[in-house]
GROMACS .gro file of C-alpha atoms in nm:
model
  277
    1UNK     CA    1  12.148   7.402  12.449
    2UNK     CA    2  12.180   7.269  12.083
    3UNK     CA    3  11.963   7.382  11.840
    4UNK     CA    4  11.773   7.031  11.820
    5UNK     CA    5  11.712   7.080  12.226
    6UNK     CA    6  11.605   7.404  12.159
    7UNK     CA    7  11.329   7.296  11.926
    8UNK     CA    8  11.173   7.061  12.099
    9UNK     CA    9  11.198   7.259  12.417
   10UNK     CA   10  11.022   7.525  12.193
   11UNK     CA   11  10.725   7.285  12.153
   12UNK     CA   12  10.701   7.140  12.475
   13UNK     CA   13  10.666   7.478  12.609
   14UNK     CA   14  10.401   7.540  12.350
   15UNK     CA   15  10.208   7.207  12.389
   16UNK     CA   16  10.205   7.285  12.777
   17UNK     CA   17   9.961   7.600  12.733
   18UNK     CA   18   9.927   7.788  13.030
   19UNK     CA   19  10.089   7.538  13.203
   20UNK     CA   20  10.488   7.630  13.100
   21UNK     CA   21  10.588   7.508  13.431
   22UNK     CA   22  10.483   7.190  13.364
   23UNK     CA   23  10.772   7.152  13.143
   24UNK     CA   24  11.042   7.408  13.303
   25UNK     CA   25  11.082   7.653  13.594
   26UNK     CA   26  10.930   7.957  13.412
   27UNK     CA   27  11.308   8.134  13.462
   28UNK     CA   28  11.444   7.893  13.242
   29UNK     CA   29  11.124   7.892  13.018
   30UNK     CA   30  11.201   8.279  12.927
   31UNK     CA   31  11.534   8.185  12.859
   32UNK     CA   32  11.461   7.912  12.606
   33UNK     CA   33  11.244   8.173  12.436
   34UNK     CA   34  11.493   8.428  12.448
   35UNK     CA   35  11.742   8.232  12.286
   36UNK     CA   36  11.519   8.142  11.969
   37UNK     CA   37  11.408   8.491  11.919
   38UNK     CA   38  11.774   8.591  11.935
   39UNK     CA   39  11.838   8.387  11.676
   40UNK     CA   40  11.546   8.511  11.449
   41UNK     CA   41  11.702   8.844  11.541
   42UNK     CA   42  12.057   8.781  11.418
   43UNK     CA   43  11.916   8.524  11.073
   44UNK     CA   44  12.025   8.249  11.217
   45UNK     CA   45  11.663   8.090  11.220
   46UNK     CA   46  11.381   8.219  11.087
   47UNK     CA   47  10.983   8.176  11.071
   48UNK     CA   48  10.991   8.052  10.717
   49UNK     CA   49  11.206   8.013  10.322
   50UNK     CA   50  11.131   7.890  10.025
   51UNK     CA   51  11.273   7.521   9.964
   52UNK     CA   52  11.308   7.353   9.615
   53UNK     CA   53  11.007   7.585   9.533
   54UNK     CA   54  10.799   7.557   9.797
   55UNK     CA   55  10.726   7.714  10.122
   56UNK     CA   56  10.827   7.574  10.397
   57UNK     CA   57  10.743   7.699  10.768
   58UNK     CA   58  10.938   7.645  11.097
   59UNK     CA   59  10.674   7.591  11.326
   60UNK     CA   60  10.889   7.563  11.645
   61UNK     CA   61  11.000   7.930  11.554
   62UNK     CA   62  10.659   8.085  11.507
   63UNK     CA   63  10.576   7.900  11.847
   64UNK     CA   64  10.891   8.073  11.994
   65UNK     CA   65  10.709   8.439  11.912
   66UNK     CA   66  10.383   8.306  12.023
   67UNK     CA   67  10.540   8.225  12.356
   68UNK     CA   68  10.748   8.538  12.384
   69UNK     CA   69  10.452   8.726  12.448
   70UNK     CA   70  10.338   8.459  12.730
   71UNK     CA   71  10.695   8.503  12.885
   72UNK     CA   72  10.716   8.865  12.900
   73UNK     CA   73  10.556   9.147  13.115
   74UNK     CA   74  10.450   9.484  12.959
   75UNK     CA   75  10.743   9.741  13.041
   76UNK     CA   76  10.813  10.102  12.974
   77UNK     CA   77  11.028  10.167  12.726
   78UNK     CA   78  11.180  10.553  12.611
   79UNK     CA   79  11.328  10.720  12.304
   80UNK     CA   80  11.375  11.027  12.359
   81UNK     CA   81  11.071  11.206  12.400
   82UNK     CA   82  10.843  10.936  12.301
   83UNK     CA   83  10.750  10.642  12.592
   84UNK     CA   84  10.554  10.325  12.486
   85UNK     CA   85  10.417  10.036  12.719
   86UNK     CA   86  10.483   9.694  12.559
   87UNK     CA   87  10.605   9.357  12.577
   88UNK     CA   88  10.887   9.355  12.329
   89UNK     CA   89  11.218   9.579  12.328
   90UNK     CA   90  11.305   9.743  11.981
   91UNK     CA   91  11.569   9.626  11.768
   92UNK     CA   92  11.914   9.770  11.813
   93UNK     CA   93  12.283   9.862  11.688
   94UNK     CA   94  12.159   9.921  11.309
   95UNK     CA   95  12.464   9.997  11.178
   96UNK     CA   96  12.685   9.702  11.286
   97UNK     CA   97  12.444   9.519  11.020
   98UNK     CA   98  12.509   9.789  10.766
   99UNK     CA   99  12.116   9.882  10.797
  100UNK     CA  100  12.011  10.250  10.752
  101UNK     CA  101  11.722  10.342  10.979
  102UNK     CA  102  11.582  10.701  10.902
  103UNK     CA  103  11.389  10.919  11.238
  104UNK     CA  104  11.047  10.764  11.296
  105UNK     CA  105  11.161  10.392  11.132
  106UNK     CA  106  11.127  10.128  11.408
  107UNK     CA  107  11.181   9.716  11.394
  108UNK     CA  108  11.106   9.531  11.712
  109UNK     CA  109  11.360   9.271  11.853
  110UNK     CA  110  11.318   8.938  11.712
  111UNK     CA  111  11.298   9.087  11.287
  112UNK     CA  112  11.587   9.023  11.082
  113UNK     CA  113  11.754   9.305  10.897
  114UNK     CA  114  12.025   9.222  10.595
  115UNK     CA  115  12.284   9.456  10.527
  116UNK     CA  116  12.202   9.717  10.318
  117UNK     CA  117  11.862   9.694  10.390
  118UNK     CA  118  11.700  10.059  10.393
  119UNK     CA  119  11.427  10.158  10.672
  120UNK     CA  120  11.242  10.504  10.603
  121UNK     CA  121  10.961  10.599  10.874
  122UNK     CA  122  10.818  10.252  10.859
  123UNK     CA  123  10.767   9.941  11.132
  124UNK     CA  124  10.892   9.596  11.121
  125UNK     CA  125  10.733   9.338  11.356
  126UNK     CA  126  10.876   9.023  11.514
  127UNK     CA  127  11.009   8.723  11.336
  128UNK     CA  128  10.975   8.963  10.996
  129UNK     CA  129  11.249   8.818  10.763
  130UNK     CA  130  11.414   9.146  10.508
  131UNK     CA  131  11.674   9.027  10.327
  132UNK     CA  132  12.015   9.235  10.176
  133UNK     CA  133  11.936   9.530   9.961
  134UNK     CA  134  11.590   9.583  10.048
  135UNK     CA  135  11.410   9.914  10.064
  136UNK     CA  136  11.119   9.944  10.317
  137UNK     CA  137  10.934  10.284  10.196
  138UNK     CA  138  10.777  10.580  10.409
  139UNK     CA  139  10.474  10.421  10.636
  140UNK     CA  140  10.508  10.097  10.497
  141UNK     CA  141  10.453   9.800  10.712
  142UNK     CA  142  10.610   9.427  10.710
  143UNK     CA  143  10.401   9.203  10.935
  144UNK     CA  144  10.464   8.981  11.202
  145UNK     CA  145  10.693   8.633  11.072
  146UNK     CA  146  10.675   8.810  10.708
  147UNK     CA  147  10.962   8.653  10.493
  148UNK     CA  148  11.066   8.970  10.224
  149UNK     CA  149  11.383   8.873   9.996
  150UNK     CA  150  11.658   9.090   9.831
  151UNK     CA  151  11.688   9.360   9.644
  152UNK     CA  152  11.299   9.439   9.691
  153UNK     CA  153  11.160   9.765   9.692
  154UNK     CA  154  10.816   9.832   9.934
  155UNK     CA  155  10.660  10.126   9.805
  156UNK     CA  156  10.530  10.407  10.034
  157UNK     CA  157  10.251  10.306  10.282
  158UNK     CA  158  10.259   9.918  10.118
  159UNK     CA  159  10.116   9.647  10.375
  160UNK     CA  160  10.240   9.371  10.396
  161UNK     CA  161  10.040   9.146  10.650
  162UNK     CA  162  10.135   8.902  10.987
  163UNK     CA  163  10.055   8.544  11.067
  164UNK     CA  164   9.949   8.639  11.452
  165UNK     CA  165   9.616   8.819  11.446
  166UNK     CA  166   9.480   8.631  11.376
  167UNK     CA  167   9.691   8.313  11.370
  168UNK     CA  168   9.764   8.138  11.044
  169UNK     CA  169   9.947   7.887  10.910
  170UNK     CA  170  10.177   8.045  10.651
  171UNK     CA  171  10.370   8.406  10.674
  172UNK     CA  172  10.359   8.645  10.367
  173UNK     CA  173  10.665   8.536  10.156
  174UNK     CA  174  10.827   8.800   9.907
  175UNK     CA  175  11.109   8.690   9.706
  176UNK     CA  176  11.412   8.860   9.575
  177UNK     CA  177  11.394   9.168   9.283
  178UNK     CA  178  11.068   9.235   9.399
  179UNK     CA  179  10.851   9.536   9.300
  180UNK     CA  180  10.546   9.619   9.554
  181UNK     CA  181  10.383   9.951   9.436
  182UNK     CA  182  10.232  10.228   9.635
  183UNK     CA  183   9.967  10.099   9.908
  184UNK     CA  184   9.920   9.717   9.800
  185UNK     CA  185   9.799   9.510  10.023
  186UNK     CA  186   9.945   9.170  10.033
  187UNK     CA  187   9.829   8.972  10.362
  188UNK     CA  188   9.711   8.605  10.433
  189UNK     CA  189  10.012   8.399  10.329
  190UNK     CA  190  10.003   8.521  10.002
  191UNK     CA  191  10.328   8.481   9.778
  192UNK     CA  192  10.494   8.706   9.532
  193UNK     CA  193  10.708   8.538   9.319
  194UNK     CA  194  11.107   8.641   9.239
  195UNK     CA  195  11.125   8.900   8.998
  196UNK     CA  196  10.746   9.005   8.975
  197UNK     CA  197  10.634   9.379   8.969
  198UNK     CA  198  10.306   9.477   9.094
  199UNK     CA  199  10.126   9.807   9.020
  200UNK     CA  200   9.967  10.050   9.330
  201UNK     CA  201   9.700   9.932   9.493
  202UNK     CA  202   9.697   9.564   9.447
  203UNK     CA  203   9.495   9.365   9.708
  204UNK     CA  204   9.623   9.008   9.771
  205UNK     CA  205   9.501   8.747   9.991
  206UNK     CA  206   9.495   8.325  10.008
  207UNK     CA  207   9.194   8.369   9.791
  208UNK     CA  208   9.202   8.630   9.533
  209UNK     CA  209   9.238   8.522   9.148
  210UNK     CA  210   9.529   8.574   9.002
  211UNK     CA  211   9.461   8.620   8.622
  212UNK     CA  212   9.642   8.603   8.300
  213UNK     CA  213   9.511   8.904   8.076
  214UNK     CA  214   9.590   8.695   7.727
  215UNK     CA  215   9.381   8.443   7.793
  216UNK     CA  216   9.133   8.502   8.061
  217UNK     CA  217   9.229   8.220   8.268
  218UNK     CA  218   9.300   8.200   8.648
  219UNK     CA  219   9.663   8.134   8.693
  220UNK     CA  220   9.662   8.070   9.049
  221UNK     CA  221   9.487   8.201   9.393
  222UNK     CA  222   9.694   8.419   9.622
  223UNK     CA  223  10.069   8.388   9.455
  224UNK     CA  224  10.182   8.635   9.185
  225UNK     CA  225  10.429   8.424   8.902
  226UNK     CA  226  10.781   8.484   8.913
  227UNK     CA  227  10.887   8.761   8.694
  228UNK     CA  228  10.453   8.881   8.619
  229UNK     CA  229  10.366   9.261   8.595
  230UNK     CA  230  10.022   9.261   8.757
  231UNK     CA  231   9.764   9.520   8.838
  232UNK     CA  232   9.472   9.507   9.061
  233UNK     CA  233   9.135   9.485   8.911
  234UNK     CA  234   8.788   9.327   8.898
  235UNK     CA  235   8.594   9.041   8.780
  236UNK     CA  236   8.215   9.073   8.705
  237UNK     CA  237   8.024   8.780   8.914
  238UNK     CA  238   7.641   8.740   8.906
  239UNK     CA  239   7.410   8.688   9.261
  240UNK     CA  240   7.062   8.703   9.303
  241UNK     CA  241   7.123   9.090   9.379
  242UNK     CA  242   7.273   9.142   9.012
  243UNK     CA  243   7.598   9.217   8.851
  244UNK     CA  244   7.910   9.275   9.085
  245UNK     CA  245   8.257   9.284   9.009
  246UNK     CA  246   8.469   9.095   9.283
  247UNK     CA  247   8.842   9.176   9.297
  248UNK     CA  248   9.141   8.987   9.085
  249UNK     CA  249   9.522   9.059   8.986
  250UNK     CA  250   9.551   9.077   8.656
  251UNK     CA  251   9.906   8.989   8.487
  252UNK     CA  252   9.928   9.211   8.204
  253UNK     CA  253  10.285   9.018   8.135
  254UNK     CA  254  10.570   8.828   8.224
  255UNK     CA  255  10.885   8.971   8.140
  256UNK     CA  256  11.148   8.761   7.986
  257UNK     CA  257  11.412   8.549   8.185
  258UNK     CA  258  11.664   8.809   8.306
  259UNK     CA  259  11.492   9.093   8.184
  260UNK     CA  260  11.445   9.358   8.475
  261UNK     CA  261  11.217   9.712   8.480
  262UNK     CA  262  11.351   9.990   8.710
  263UNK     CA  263  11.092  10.225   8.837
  264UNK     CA  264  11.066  10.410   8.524
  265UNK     CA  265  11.038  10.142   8.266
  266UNK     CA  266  10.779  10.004   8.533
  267UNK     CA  267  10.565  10.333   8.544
  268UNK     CA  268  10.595  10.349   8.135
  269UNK     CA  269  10.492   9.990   8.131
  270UNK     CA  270  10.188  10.062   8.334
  271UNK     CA  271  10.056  10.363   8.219
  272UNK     CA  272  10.018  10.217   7.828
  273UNK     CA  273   9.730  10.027   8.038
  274UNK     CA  274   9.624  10.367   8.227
  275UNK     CA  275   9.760  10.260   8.539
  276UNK     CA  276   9.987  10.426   8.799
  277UNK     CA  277  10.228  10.277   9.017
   0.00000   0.00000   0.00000
């Protein structure tokens, strides 16, 4: 099947509902669905990239993981002494793709690993994107159809949030040289922009202010500027119950084109504002 075929069949199959049968014997269905997450397995599709700036999503291949839970049955799957019940296999032959998975790391089939890309005890859900040279720290999390670039570095126990619980339209997209600092939270198709470091803690969604600390004014909602060093922190808002600060990023600034922080110069950088990493 070409991958044209393969697309539409893809959204036949998903216009059909319940009804996949409708469109093909439900044998062939699971194959069609098979082969498209294959191919977000081995990056040669994926749920979403960033094209002449903006984001653009492939919604045939986000349909193809909706359906692949519709197609399969809940098995039993072992690993050594540990035995889970699900619907999806895990991700295999790690070091064929020059990946480095440490005990208690897991990515399920249908997530794209680059080469070089480093897994400590952390989880990687379907149609995930992580690009060559990334590091994925202890307990950190990339969601389901999240799109992470090169070179980035997920601090321990960061989140980084899924498009299918509940369903939206856009994944989380991080691009390349990223810094994502211990603990942020950075879910609901937000986007962090190539180059930008952000300090622990940060909480970014679709609608949190992003805000330039020079001037006081909102930069954008939900998508950290390329290159920005940015911090989490509050607003004050008035309601009829009184003062309350609401939560904002604040860039504290944007470093210059081609200059880069490693961790160090990042933590120095931070704490002349009193803030950790």
């Amino acid at each position: 099947m070409s991958d044209a075929n393969l697309e539409a069949t893809i959204t036949k199959l998903w216009e059909a509902g319940a009804d996949l049968e409708s469109v093909l014997p439900r044998a062939e269905a699971y194959d069609a669905v098979h082969t498209a997450i294959g191919m977000l397995d081995r990056g040669e599709a994926r749920i979403a990239e960033v094209l002449d700036g903006e984001v653009v999503v492939h919604e045939w291949a986000k349909q193809a993981v909706l359906l692949w839970f519709k197609v399969r049955d809940l098995e039993t799957i072992e690993a050594g002494p540990f035995e889970y019940v699900d619907r999806l296999p895990l991700k295999h032959d790690f070091r064929s793709a020059g990946v480095r998975a440490v005990p208690g790391a897991s990515a399920r089939f249908g997530s794209y690993l680059g080469n070089g890309v480093v897994l400590m005890p952390s989880y990687v859900n379907i149609g995930a994107y992580v690009d060559d040279g990334t590091m994925v720290d202890t307990w950190a999390t990339v969601g389901s159809c999240a799109q992470i670039g090169k070179r980035v570095h997920l601090a321990g126990g960061v989140g980084i949030g899924g498009v299918l619980e509940p369903p939206q339209a856009k994944p989380v997209v991080i691009e390349d040289d990223v810094f994502i600092g211990s603990r942020c939270m950075i879910v609901g198709g937000s986007r962090v922009r190539k180059g930008a470091k952000l300090g622990a803690g940060v909480i970014l969604t679709a609608s949190i202010p992003v805000i330039d600390a020079q001037t006081g004014e909102e930069i954008s909602r939900g998508d950290i500027p390329e290159r920005a060093v940015a911090v989490q922190a509050t607003r004050p808002r008035e309601f009829a119950g009184g003062s309350f600060g609401l939560a904002c990023v604040l860039v504290l600034r944007t470093l210059a084109e081609g200059e880069q922080h490693d961790d160090l110069q990042l933590n120095m950088l931070l704490r002349e504002h009193g803030i950790d990493s």
